[in-house]
C-alpha positions as protocol buffer text, in pm:
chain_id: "A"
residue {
  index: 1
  type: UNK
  ca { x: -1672 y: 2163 z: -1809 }
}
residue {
  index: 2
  type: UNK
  ca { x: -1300 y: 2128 z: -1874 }
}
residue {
  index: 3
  type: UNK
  ca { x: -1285 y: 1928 z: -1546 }
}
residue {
  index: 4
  type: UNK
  ca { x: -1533 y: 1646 z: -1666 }
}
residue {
  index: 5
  type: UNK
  ca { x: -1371 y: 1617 z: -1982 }
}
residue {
  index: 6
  type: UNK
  ca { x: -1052 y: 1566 z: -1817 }
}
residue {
  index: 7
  type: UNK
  ca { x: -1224 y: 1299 z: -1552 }
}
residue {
  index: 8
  type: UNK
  ca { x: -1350 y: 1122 z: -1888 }
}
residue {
  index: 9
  type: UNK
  ca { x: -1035 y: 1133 z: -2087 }
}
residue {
  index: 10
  type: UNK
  ca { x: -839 y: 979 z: -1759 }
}
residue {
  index: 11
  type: UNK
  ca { x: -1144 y: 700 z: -1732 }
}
residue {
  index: 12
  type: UNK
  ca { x: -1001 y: 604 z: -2101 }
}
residue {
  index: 13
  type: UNK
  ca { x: -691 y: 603 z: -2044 }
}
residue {
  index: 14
  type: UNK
  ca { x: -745 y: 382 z: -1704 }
}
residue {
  index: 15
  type: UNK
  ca { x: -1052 y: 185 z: -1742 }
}
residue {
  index: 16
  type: UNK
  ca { x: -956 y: -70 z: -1492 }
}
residue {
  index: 17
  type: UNK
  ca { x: -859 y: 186 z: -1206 }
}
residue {
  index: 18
  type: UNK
  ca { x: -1145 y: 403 z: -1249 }
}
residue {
  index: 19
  type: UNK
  ca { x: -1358 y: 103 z: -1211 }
}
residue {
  index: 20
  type: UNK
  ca { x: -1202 y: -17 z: -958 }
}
residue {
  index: 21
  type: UNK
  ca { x: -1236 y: 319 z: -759 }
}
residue {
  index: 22
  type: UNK
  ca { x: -1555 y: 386 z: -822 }
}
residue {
  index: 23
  type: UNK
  ca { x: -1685 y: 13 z: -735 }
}
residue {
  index: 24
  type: UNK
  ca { x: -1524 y: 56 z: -413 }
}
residue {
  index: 25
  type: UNK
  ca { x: -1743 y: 389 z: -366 }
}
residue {
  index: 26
  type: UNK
  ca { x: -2040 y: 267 z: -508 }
}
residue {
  index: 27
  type: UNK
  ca { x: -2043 y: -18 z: -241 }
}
residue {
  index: 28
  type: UNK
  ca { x: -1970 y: 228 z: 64 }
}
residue {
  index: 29
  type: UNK
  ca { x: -2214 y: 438 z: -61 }
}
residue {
  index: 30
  type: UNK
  ca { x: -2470 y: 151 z: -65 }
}
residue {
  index: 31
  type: UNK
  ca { x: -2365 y: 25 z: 263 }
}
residue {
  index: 32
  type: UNK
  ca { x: -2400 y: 376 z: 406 }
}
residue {
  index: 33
  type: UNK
  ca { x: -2734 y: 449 z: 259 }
}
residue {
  index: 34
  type: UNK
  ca { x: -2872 y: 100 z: 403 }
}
residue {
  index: 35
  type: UNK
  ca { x: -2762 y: 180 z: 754 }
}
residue {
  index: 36
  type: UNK
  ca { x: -2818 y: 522 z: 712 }
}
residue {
  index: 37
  type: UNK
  ca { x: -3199 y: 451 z: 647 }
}
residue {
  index: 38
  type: UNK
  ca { x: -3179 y: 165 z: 916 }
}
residue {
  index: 39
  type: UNK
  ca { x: -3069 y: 457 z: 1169 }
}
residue {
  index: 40
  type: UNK
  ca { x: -3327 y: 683 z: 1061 }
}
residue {
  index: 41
  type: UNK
  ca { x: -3664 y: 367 z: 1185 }
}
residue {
  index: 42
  type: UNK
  ca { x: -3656 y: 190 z: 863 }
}
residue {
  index: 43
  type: UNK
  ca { x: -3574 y: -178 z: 950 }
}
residue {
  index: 44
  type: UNK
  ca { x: -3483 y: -419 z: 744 }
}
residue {
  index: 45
  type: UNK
  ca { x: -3632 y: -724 z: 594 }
}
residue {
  index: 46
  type: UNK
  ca { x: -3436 y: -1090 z: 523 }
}
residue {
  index: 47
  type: UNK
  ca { x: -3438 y: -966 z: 197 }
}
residue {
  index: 48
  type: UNK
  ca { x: -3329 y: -612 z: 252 }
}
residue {
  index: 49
  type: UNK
  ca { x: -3046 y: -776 z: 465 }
}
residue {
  index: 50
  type: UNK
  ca { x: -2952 y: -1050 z: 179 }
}
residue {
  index: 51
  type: UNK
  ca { x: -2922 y: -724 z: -51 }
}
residue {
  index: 52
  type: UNK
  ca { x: -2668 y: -576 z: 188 }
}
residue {
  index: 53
  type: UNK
  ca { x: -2408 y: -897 z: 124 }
}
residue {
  index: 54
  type: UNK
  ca { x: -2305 y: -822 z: -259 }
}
residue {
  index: 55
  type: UNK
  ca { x: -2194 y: -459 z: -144 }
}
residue {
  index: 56
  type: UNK
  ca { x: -2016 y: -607 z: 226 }
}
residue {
  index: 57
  type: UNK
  ca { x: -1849 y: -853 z: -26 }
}
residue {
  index: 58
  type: UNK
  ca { x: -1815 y: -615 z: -330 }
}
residue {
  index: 59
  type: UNK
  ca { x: -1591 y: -373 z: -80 }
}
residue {
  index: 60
  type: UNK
  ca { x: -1374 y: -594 z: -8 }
}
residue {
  index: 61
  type: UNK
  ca { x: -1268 y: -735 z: -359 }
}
residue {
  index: 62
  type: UNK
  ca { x: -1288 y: -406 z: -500 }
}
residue {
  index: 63
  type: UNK
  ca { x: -1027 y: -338 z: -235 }
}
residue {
  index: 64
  type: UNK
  ca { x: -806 y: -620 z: -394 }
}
residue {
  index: 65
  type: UNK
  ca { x: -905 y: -507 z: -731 }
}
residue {
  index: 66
  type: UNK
  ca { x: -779 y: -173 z: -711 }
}
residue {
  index: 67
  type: UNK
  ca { x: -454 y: -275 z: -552 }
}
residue {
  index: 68
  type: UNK
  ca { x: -387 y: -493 z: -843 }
}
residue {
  index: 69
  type: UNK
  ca { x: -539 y: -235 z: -1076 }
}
residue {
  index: 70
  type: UNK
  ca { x: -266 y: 36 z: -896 }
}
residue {
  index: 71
  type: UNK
  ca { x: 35 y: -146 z: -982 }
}
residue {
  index: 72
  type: UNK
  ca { x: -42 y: -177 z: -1346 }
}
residue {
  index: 73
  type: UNK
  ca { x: 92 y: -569 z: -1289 }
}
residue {
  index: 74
  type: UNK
  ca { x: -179 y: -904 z: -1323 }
}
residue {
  index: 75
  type: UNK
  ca { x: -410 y: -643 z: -1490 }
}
residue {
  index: 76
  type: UNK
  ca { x: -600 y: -951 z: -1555 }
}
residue {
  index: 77
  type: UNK
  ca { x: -614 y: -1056 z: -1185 }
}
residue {
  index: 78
  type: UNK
  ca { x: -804 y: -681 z: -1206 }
}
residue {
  index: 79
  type: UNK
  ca { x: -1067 y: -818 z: -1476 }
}
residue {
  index: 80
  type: UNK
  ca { x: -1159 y: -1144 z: -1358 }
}
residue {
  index: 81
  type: UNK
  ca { x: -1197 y: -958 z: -996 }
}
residue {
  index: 82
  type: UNK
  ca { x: -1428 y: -698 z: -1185 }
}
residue {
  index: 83
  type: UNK
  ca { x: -1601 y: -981 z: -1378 }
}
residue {
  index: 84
  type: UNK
  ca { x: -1641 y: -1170 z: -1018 }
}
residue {
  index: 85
  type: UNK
  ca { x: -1848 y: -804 z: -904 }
}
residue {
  index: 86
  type: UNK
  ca { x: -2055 y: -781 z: -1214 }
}
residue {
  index: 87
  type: UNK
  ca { x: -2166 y: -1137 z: -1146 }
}
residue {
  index: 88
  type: UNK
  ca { x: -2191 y: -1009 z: -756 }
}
residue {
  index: 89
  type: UNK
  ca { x: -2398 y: -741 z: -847 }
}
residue {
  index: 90
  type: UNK
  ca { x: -2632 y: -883 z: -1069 }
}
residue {
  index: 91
  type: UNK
  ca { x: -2719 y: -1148 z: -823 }
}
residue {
  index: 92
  type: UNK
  ca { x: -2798 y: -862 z: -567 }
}
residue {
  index: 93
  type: UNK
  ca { x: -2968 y: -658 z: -797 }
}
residue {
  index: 94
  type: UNK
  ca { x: -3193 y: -1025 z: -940 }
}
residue {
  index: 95
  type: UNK
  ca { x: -3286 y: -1041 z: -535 }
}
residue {
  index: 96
  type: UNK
  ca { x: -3403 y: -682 z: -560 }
}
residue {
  index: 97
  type: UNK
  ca { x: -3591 y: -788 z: -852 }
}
residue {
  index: 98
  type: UNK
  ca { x: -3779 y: -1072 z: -666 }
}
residue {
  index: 99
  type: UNK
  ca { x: -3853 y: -846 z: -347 }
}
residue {
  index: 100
  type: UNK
  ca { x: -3985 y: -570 z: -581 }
}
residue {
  index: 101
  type: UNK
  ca { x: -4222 y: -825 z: -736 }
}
residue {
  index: 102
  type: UNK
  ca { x: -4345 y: -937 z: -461 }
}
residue {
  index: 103
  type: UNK
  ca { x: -4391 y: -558 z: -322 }
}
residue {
  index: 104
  type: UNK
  ca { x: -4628 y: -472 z: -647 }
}
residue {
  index: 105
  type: UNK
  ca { x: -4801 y: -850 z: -559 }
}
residue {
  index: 106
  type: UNK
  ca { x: -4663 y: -995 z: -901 }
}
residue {
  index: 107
  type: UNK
  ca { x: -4574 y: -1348 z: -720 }
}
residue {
  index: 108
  type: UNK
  ca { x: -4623 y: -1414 z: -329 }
}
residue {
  index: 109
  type: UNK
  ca { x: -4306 y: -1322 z: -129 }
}
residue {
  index: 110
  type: UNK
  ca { x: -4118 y: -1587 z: 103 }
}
residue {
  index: 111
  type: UNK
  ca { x: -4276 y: -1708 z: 382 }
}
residue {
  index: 112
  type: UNK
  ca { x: -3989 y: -1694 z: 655 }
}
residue {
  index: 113
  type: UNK
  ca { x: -3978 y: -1350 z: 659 }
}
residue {
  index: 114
  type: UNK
  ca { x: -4002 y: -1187 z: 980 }
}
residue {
  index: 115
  type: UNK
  ca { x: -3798 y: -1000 z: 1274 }
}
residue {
  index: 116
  type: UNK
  ca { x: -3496 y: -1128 z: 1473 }
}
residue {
  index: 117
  type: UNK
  ca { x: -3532 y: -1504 z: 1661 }
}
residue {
  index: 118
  type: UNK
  ca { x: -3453 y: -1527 z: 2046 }
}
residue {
  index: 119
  type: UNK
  ca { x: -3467 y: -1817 z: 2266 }
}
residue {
  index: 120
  type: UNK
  ca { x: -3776 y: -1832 z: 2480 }
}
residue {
  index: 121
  type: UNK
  ca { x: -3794 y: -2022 z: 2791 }
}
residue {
  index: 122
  type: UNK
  ca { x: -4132 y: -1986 z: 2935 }
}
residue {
  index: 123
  type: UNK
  ca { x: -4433 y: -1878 z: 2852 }
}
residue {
  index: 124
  type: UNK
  ca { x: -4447 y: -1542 z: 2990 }
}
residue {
  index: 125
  type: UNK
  ca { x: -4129 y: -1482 z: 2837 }
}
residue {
  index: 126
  type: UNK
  ca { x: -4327 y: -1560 z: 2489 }
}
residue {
  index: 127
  type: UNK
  ca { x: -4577 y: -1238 z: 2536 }
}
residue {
  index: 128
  type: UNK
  ca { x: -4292 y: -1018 z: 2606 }
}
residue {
  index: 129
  type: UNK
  ca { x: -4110 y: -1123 z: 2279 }
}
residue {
  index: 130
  type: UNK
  ca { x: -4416 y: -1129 z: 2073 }
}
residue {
  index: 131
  type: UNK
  ca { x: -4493 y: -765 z: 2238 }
}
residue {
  index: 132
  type: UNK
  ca { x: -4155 y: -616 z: 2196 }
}
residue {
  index: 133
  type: UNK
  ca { x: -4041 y: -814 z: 1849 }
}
residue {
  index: 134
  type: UNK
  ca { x: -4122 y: -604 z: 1537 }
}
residue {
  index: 135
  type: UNK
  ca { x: -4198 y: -795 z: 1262 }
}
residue {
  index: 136
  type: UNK
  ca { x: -4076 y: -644 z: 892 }
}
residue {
  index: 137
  type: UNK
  ca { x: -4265 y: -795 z: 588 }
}
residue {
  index: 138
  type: UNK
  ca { x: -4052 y: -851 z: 284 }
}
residue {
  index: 139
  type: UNK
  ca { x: -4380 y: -797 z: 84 }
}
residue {
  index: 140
  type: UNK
  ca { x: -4481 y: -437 z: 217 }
}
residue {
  index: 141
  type: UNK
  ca { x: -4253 y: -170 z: 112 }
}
residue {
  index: 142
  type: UNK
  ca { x: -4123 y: 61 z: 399 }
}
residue {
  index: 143
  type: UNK
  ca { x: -4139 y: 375 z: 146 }
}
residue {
  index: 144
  type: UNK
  ca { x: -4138 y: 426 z: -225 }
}
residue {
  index: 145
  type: UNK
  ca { x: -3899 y: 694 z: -336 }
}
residue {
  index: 146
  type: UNK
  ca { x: -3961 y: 813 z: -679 }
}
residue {
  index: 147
  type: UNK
  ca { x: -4236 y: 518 z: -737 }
}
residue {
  index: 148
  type: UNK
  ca { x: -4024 y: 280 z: -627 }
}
residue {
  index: 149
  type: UNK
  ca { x: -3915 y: 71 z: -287 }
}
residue {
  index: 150
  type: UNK
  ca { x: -3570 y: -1 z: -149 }
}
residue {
  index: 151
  type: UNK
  ca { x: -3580 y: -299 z: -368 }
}
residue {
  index: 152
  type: UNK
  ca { x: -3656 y: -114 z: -696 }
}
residue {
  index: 153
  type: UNK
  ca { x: -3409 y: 144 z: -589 }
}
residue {
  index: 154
  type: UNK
  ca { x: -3122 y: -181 z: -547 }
}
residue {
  index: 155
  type: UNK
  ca { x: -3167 y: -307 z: -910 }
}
residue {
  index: 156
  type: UNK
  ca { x: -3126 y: 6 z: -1049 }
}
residue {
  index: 157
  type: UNK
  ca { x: -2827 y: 50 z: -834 }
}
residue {
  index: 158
  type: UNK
  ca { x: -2703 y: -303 z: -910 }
}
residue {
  index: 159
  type: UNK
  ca { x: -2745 y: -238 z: -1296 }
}
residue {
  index: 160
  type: UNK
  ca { x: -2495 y: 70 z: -1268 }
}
residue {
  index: 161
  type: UNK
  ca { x: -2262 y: -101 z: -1036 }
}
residue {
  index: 162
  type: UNK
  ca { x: -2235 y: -408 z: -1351 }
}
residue {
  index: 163
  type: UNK
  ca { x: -2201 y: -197 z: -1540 }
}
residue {
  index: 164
  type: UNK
  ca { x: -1948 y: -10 z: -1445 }
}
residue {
  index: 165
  type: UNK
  ca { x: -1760 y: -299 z: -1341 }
}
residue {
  index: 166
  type: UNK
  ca { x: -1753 y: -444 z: -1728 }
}
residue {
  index: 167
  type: UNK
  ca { x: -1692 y: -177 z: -1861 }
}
residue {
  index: 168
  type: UNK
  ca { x: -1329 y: -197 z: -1623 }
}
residue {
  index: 169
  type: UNK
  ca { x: -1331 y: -518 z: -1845 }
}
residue {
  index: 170
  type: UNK
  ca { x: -1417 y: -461 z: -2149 }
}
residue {
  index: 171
  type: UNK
  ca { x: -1309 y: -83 z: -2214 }
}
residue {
  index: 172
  type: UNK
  ca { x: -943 y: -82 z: -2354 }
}
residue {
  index: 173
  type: UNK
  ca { x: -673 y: 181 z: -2223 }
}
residue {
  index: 174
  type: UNK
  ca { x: -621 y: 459 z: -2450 }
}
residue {
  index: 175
  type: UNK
  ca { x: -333 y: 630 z: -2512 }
}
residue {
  index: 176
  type: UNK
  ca { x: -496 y: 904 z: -2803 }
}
residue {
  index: 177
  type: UNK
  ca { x: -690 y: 1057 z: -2552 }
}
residue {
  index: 178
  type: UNK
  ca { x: -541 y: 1438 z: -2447 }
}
């Protein structure tokens, strides 16, 4: 118990590191669960892959963020950074939002959606694509987890990563915390 206390009296004291850090982990984490599931048969959607690109971008400028963040100089190069991943985040997580609806048939999902494209040259070589191409629906959940799809699962994700990432912002360092 001592320990958390501790980890929380240090996350006053350092608001902007801590969310730096634990941006950069959150978005590894992501990206490791996505490919992780992607390993395991579950392939993607367009939308599952346009999910992917706040976290592939998030790691990087958390990256930059925490360097900053590290050398306690341009602390507000860190907050405009962590204001830049909120923003990130919450257009990843509104995505999720859209997919999910259109998994529980709220509104009708894109239309594009579909498996990889390859050239075709003849028509024989059609039938074998069509044969060996699977096609992933952006409107069918691959598996629901607690009630809810990869897509649910993202905006709850993307809700914790914003707000972690404002409260980098908007939290003050402390020095009265022991």
């Amino acid at each position: 118990m001592e320990y958390v206390t501790r980890s929380f009296s240090y996350a006053l004291m350092q608001p902007k590191k801590v969310a730096a850090a634990l941006v950069l982990l959150g978005c590894v984490v992501a990206i490791a669960m996505a490919w992780g599931f992607q390993m395991a048969g579950y392939l993607p959607c367009q939308l599952c892959l346009a999910q992917r690109v706040p976290y592939y971008i998030g790691t990087a400028v958390a990256v930059v963020a925490l360097g900053f963040a590290l050398t306690e100089r341009y602390t507000w190069v860190t907050s405009v950074l962590l204001l830049g991943l909120a923003g990130l985040f919450l257009y990843g997580g509104a995505i999720g939002i859209y997919q999910a609806g259109a998994e529980w048939e709220f509104w009708l999902g894109p239309n594009d959606c579909g498996g990889p494209v390859s050239s075709i040259n003849d028509a024989s070589a059609m039938l074998n694509v069509l044969n060996e191409t699977r096609v992933v629906s952006c409107s069918v959940p691959a598996i629901r987890i607690l009630g809810l799809s990869f897509a649910g699962l993202n905006v709850l994700y993307s809700i914790g990563m914003t707000f972690v990432a404002l409260c980098g912002v908007l939290l003050r360092p402390r020095r009265d915390v022991a």
